[in-house]
Every structure is written in structure tokens, then in C-alpha cells.
Tab-separated table of N, CA, C and O in Angstrom:
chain	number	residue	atom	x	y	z
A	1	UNK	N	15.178	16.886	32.447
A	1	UNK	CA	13.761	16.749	32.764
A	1	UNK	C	12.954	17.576	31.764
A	1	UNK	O	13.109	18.782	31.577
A	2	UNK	N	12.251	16.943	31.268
A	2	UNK	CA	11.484	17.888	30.065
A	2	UNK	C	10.010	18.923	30.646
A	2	UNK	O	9.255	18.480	31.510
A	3	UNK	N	9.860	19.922	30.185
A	3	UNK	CA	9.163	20.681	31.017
A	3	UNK	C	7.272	19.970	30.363
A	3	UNK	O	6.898	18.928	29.824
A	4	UNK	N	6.356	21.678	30.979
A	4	UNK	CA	4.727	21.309	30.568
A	4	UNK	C	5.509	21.150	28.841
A	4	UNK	O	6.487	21.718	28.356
A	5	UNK	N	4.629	20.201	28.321
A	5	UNK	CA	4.597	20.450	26.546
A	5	UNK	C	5.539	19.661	26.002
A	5	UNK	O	5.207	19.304	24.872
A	6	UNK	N	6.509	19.274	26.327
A	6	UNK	CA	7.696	18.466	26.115
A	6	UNK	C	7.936	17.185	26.857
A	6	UNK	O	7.432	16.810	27.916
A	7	UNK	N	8.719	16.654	26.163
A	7	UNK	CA	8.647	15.086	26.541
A	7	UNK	C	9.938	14.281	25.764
A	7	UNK	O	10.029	14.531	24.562
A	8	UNK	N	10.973	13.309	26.354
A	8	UNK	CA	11.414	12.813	26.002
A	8	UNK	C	11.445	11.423	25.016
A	8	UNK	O	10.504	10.630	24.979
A	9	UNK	N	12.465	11.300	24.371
A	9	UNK	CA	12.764	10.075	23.428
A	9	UNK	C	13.924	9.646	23.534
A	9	UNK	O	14.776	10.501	23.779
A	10	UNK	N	14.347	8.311	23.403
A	10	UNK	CA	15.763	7.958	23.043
A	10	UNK	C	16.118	7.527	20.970
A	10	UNK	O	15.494	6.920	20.099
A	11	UNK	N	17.283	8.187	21.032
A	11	UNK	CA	17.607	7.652	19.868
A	11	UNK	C	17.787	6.644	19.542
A	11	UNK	O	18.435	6.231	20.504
A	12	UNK	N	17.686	5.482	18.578
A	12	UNK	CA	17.423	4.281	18.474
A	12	UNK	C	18.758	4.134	17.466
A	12	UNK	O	19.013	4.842	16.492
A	13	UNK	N	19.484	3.074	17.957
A	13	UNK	CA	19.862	2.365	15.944
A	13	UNK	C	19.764	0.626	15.702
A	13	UNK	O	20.081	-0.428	16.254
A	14	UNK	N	19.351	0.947	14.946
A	14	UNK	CA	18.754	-1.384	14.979
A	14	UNK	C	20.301	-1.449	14.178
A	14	UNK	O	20.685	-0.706	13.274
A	15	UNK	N	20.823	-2.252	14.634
A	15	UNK	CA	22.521	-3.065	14.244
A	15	UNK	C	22.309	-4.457	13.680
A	15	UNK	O	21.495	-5.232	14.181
A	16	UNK	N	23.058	-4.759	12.625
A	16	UNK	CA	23.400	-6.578	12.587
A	16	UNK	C	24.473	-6.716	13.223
A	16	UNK	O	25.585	-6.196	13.123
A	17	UNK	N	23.712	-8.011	14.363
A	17	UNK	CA	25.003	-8.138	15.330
A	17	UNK	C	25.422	-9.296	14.630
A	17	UNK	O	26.569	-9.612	14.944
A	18	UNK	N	24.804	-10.167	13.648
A	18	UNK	CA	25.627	-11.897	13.599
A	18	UNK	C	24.501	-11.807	12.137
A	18	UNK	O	23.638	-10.983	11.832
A	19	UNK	N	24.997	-13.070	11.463
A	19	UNK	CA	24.448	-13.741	10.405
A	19	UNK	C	24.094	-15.298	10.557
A	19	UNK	O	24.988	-15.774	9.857
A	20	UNK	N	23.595	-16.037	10.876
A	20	UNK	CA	23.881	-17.557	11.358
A	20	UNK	C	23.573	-18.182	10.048
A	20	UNK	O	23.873	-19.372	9.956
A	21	UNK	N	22.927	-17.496	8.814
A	21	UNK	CA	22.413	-18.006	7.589
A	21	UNK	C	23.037	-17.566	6.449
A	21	UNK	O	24.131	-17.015	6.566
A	22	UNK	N	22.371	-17.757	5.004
A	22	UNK	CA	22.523	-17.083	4.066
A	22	UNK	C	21.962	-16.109	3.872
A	22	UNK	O	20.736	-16.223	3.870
A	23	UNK	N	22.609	-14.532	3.586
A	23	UNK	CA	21.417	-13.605	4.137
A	23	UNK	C	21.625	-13.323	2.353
A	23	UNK	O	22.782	-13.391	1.938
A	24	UNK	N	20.511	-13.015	1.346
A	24	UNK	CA	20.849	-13.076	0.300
A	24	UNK	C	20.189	-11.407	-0.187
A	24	UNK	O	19.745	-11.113	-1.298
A	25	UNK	N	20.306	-10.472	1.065
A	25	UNK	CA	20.251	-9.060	0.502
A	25	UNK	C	21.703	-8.356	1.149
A	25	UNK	O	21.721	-7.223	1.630
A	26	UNK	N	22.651	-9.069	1.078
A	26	UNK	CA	24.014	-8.869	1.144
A	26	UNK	C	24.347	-7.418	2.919
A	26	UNK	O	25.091	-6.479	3.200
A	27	UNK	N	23.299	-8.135	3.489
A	27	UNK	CA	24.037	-7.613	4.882
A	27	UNK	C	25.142	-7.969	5.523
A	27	UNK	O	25.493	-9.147	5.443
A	28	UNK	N	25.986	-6.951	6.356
A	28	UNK	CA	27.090	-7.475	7.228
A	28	UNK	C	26.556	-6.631	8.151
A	28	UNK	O	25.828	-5.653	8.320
A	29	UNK	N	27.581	-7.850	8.926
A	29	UNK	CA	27.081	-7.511	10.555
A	29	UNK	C	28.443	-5.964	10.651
A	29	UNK	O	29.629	-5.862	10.338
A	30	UNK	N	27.283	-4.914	11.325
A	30	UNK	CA	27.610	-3.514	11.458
A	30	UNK	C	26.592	-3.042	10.945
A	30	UNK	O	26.192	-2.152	11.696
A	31	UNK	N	25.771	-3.170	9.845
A	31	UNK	CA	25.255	-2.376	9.256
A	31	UNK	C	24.060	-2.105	10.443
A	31	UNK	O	23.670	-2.628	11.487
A	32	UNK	N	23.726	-0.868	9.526
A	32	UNK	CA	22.828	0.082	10.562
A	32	UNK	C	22.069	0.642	10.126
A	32	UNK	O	22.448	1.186	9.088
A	33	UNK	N	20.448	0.952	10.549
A	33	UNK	CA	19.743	2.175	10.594
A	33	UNK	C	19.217	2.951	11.771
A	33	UNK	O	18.764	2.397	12.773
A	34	UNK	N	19.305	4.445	11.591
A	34	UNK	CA	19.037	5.246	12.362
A	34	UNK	C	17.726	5.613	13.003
A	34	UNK	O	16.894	5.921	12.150
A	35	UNK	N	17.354	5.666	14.040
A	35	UNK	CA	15.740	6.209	13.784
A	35	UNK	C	15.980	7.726	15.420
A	35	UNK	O	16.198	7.676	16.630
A	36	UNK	N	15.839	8.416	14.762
A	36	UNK	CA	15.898	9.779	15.644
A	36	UNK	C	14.321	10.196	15.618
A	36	UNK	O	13.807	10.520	14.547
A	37	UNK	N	13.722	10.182	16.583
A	37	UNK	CA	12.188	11.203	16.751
A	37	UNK	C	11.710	10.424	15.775
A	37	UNK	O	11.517	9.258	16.119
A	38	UNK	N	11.473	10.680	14.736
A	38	UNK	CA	10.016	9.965	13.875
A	38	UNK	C	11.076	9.606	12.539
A	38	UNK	O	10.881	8.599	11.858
A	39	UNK	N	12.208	10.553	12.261
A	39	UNK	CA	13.041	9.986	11.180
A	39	UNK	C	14.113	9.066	10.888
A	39	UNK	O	15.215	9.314	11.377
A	40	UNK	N	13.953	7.975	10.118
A	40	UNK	CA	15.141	6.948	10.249
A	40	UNK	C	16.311	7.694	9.052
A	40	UNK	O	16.073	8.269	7.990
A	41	UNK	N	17.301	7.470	9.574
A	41	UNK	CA	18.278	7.798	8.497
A	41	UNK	C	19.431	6.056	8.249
A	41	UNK	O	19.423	4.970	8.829
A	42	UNK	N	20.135	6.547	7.276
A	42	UNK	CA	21.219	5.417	6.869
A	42	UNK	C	21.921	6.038	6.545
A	42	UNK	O	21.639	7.107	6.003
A	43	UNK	N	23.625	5.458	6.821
A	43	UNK	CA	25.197	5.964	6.733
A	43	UNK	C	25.339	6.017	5.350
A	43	UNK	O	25.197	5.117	4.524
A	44	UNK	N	25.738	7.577	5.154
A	44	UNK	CA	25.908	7.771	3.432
A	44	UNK	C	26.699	6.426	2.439
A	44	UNK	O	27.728	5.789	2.664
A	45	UNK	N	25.832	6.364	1.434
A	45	UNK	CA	26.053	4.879	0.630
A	45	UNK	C	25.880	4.197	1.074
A	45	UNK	O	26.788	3.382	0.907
A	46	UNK	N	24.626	3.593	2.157
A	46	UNK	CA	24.737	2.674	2.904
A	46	UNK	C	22.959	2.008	2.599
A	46	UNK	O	21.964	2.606	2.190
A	47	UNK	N	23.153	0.540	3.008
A	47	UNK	CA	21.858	-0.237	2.662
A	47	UNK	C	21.074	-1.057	3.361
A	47	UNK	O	21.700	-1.887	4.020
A	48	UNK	N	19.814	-1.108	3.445
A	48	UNK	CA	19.362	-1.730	4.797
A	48	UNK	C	18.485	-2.878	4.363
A	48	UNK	O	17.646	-2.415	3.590
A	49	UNK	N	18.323	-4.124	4.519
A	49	UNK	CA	17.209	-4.847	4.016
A	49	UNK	C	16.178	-4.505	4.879
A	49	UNK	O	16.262	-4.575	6.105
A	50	UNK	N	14.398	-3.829	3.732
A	50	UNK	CA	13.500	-4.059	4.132
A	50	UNK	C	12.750	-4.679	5.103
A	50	UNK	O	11.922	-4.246	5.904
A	51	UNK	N	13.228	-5.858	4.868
A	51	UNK	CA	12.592	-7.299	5.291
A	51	UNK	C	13.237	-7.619	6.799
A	51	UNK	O	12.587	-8.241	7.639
A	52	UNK	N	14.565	-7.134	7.046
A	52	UNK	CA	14.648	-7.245	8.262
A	52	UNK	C	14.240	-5.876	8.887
A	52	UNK	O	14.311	-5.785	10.113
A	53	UNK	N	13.937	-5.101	8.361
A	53	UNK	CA	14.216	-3.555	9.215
A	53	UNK	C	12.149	-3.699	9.833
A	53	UNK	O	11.486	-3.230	10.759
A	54	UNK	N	11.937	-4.427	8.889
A	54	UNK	CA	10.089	-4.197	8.977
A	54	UNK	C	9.887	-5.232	10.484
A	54	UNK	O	8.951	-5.030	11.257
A	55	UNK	N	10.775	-6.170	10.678
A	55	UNK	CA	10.267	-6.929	12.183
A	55	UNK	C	10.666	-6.010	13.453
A	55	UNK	O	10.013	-5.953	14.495
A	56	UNK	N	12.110	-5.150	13.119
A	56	UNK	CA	12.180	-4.377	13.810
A	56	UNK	C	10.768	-2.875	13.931
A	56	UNK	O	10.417	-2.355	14.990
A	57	UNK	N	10.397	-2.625	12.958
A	57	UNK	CA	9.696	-1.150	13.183
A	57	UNK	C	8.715	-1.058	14.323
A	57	UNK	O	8.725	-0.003	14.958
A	58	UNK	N	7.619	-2.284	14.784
A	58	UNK	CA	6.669	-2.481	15.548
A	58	UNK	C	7.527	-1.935	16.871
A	58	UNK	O	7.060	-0.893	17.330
A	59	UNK	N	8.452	-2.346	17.417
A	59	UNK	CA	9.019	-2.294	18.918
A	59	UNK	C	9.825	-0.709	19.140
A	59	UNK	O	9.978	-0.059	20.174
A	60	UNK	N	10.291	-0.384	17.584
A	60	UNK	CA	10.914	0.898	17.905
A	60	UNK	C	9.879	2.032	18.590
A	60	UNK	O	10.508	2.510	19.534
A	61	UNK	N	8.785	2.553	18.523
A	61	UNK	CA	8.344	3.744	19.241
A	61	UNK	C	7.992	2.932	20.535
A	61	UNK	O	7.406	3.831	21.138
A	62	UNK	N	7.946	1.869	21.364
A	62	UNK	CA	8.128	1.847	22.922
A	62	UNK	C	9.920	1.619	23.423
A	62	UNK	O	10.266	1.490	24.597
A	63	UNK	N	10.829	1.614	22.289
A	63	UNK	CA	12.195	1.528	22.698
A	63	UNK	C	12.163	3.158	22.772
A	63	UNK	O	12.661	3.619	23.800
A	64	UNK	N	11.816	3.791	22.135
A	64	UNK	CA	12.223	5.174	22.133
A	64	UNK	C	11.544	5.749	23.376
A	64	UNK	O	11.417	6.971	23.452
A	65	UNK	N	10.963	4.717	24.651
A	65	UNK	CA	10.149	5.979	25.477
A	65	UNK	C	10.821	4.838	27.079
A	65	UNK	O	10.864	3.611	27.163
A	66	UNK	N	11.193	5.786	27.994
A	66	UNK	CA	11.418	5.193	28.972
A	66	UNK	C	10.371	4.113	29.313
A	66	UNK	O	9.195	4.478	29.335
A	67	UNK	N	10.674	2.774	29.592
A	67	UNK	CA	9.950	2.407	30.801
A	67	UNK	C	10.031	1.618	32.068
A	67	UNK	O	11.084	1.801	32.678
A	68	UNK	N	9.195	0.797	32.613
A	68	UNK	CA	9.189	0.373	34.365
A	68	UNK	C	10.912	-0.608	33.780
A	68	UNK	O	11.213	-0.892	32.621
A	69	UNK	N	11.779	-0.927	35.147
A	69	UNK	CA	13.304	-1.215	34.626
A	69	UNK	C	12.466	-2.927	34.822
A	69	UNK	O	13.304	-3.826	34.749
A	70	UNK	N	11.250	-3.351	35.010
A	70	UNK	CA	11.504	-4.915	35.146
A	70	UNK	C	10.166	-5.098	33.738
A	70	UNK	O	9.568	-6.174	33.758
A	71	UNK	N	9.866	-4.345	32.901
A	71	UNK	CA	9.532	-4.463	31.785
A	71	UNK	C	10.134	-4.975	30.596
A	71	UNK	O	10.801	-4.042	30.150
A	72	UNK	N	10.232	-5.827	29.954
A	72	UNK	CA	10.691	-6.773	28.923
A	72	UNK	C	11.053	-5.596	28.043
A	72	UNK	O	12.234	-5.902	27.873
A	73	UNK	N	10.898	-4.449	27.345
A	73	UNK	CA	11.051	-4.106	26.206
A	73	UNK	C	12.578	-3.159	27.271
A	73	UNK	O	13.683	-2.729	26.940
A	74	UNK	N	11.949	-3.199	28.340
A	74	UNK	CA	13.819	-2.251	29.435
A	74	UNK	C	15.069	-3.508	28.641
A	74	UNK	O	15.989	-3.260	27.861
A	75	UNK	N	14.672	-4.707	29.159
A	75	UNK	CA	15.973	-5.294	28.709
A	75	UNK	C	15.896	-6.513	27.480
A	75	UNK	O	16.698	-7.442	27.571
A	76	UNK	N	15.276	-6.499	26.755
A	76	UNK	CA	15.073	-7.284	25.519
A	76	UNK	C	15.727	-6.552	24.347
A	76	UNK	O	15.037	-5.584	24.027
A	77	UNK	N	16.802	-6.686	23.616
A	77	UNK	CA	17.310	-5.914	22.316
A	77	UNK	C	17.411	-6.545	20.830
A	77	UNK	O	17.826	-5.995	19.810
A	78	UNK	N	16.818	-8.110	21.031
A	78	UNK	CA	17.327	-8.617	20.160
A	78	UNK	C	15.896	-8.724	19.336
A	78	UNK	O	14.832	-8.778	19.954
A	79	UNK	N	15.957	-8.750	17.863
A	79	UNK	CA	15.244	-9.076	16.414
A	79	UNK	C	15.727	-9.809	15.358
A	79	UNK	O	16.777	-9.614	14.746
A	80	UNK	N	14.747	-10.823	15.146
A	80	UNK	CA	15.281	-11.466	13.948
A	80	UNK	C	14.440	-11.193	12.637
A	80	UNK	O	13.230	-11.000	12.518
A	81	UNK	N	15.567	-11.239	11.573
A	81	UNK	CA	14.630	-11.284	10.161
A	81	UNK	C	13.827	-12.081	9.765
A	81	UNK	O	14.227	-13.228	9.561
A	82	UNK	N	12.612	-11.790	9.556
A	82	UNK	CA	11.955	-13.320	9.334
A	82	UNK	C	12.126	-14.228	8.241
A	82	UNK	O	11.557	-15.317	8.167
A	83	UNK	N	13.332	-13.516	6.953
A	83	UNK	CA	13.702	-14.926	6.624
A	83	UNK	C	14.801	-16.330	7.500
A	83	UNK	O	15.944	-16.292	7.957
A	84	UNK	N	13.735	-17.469	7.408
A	84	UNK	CA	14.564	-18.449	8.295
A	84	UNK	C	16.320	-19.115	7.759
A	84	UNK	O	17.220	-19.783	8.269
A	85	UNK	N	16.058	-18.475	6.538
A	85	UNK	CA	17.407	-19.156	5.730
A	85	UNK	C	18.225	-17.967	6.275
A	85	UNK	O	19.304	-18.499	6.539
A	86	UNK	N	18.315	-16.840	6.550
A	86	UNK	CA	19.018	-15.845	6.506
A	86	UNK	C	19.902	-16.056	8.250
A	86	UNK	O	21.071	-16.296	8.552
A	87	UNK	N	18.276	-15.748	9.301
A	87	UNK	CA	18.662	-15.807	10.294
A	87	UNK	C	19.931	-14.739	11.390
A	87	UNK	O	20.652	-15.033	12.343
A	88	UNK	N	19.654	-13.352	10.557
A	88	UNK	CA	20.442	-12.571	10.913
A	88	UNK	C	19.523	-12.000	11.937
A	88	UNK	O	18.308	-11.815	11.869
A	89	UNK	N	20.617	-11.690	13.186
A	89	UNK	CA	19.892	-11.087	14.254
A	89	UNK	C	20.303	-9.638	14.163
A	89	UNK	O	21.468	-9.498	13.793
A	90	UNK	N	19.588	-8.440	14.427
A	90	UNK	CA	19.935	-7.114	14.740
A	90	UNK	C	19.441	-6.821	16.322
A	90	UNK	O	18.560	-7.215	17.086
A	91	UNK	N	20.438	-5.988	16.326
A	91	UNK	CA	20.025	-5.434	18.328
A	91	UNK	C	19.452	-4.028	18.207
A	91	UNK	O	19.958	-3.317	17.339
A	92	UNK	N	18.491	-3.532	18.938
A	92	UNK	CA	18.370	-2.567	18.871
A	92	UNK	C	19.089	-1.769	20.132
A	92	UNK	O	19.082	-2.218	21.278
A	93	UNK	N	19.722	-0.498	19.744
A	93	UNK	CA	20.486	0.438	20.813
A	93	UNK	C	19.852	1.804	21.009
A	93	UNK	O	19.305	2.524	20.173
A	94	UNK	N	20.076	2.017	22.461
A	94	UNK	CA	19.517	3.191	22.427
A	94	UNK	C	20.778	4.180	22.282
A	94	UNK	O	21.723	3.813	22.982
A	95	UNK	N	20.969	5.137	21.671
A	95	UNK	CA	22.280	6.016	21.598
A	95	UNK	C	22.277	7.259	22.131
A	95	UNK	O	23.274	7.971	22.251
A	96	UNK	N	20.829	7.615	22.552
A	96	UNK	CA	21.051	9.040	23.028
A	96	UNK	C	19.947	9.717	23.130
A	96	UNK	O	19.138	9.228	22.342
A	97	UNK	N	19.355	10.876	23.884
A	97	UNK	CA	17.848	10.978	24.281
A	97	UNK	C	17.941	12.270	23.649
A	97	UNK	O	18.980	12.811	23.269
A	98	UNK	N	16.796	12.706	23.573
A	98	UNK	CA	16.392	13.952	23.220
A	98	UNK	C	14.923	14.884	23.842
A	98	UNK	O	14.131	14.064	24.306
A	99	UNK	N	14.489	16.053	23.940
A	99	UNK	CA	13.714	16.521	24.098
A	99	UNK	C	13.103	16.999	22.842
A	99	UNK	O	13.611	17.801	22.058
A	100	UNK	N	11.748	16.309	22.718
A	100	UNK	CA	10.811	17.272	22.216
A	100	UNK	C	9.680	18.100	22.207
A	100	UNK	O	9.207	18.024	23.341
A	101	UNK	N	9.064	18.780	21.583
A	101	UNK	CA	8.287	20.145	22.383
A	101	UNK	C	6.940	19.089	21.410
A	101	UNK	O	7.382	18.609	20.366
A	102	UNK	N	5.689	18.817	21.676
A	102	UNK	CA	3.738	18.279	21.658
A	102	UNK	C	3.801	18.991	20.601
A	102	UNK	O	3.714	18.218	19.647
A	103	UNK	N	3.952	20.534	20.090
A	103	UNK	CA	3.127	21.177	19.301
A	103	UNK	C	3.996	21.131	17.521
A	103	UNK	O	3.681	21.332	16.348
A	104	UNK	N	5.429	20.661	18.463
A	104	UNK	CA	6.305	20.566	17.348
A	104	UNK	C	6.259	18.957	16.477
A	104	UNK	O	7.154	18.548	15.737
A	105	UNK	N	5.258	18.392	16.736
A	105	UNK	CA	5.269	16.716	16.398
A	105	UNK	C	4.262	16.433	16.633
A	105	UNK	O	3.925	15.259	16.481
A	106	UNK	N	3.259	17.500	17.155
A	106	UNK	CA	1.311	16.774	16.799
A	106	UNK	C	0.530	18.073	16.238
A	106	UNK	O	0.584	19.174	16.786
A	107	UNK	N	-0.244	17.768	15.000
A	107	UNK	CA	-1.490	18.548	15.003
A	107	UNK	C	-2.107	19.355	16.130
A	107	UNK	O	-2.330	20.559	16.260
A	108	UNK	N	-2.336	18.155	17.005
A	108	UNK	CA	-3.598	18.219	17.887
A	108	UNK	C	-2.970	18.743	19.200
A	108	UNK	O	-1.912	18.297	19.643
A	109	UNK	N	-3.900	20.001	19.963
A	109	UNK	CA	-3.581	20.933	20.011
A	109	UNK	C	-3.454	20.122	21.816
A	109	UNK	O	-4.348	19.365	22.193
A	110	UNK	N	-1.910	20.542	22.965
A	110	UNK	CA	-2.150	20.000	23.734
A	110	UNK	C	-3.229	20.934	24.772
A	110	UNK	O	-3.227	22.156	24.915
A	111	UNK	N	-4.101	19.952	25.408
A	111	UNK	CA	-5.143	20.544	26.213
A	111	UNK	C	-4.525	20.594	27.675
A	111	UNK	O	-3.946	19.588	28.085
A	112	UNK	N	-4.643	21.960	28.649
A	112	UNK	CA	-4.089	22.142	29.734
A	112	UNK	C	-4.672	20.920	30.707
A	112	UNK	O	-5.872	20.655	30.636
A	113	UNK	N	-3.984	20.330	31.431
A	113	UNK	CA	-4.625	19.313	32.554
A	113	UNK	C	-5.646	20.046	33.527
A	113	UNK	O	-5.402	21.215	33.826
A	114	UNK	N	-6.803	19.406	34.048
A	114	UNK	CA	-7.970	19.747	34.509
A	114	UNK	C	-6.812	19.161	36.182
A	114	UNK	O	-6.134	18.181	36.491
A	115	UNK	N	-7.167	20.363	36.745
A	115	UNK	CA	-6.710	20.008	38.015
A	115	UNK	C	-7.948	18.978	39.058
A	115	UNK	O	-9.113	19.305	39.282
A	116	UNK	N	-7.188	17.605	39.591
A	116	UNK	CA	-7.731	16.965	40.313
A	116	UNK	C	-8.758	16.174	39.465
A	116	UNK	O	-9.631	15.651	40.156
A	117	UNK	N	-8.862	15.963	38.140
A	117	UNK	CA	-9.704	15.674	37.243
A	117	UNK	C	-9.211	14.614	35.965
A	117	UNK	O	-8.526	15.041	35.036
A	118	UNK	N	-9.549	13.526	36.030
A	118	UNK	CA	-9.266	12.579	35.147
A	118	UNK	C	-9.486	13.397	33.900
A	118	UNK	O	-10.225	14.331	34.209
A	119	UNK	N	-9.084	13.462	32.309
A	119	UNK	CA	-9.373	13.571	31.319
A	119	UNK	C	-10.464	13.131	31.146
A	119	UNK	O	-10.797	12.120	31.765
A	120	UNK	N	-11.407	13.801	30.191
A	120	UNK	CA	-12.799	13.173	29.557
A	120	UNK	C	-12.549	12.263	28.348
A	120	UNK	O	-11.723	12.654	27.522
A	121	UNK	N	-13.151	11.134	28.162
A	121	UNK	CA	-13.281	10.296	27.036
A	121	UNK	C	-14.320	10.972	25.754
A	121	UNK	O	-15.536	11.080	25.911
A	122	UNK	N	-13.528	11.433	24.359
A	122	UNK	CA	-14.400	11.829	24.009
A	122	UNK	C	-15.765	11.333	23.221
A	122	UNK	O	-15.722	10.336	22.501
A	123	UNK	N	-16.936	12.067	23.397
A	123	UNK	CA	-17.935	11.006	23.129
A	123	UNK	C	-18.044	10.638	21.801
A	123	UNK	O	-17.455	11.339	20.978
A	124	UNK	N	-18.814	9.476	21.343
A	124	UNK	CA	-18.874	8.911	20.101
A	124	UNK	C	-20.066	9.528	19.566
A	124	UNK	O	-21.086	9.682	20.238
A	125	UNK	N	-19.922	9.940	18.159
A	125	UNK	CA	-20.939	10.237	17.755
A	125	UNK	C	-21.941	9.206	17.255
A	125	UNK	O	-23.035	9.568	16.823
């Protein structure tokens, strides 16, 4: 349970599970990238196509955050590359959670909760 200031994530890794096409940036199914907290890593000497990793990036920061279990992104894992000749699917996995501490991963400074008090919207100048 993460305390005031902290807050959980799951570790992510997007996988090629299949190829149904010609994938012509020489993926096999296994390959992998990492995405821990805000940093993606890749298996030493290892290569990721762009082009599929970019349909995945949009969905990774709500895979990385719990949510409701009858919410589509709870049980949906699958991405395709948007080349149609290629047609390689990757899954995304969650591998493992972590705690992190607001002050260690934002600028902006966290403000104590106003007891019994919605947050203020701040005004526009």
C-alpha cells in the first residue's frame, strides 16, 4: 500500500507474440521492450522497431496504473504495428509493481489535501 506522497505503477514489457506478415525491420516473436516508471530499456544488443513500439506508447501510462477489473485497458493486451504488410502483434505485460515517492518524479510541489474540500481549479489568467 503506498503511503501520503507515493503511489504505485506496474512494470510494463510490450512482447512480439506472432508475425502473420512480412515484418521487414527483422523482428522475432520474443523480442521486447522494457518500460519501468518513465524509463524504457532493451535486452543488451537488442532491437526494437520504432514503428511498432510508437502504437504501443499511447496505452502504456494507463497499463502502468491500476484500474476498475471490468475496464477494457484491465483485460485488453493486444497491439498491432501499423504496418498492414507486417501485421505483427505485441502483448503488453505487466511484470511487476513498484512504489514511487510525487516529489521524486514531479516538479510540482504536492499540495496537502484540504480536509472535506474538493481541490480548487486553478484560475485562468
Amino acid at each position: 500500500m503506498a503511503s501520503e506522497g507515493s503511489f504505485s505503477l506496474y512494470d510494463l514489457e510490450v512482447v512480439v507474440e506472432r508475425i502473420e506478415g512480412h515484418c521487414t525491420c527483422s523482428m522475432r516473436v520474443g523480442d521486447r521492450v522494457g518500460l519501468r516508471s518513465g524509463t524504457v530499456s532493451l535486452p543488451h544488443g537488442s532491437d526494437f522497431c520504432l514503428y511498432a513500439l510508437q502504437a504501443a506508447i499511447p496505452l502504456l501510462p494507463a497499463k502502468q496504473r491500476a484500474g476498475h477489473p471490468a475496464d477494457w485497458m484491465e483485460t485488453d493486451t493486444r497491439v498491432t504495428c501499423p504496418d498492414p504488410a507486417c501485421r505483427l502483434i505485441m502483448r503488453i505485460d505487466r511484470v511487476g509493481q513498484r512504489t514511487l515517492r510525487h516529489d521524486d518524479v514531479s516538479a510540482v510541489p504536492l499540495l496537502p489535501a484540504r480536509r472535506g474540500r474538493t481541490p480548487r481549479k486553478p484560475r485562468r489568467a
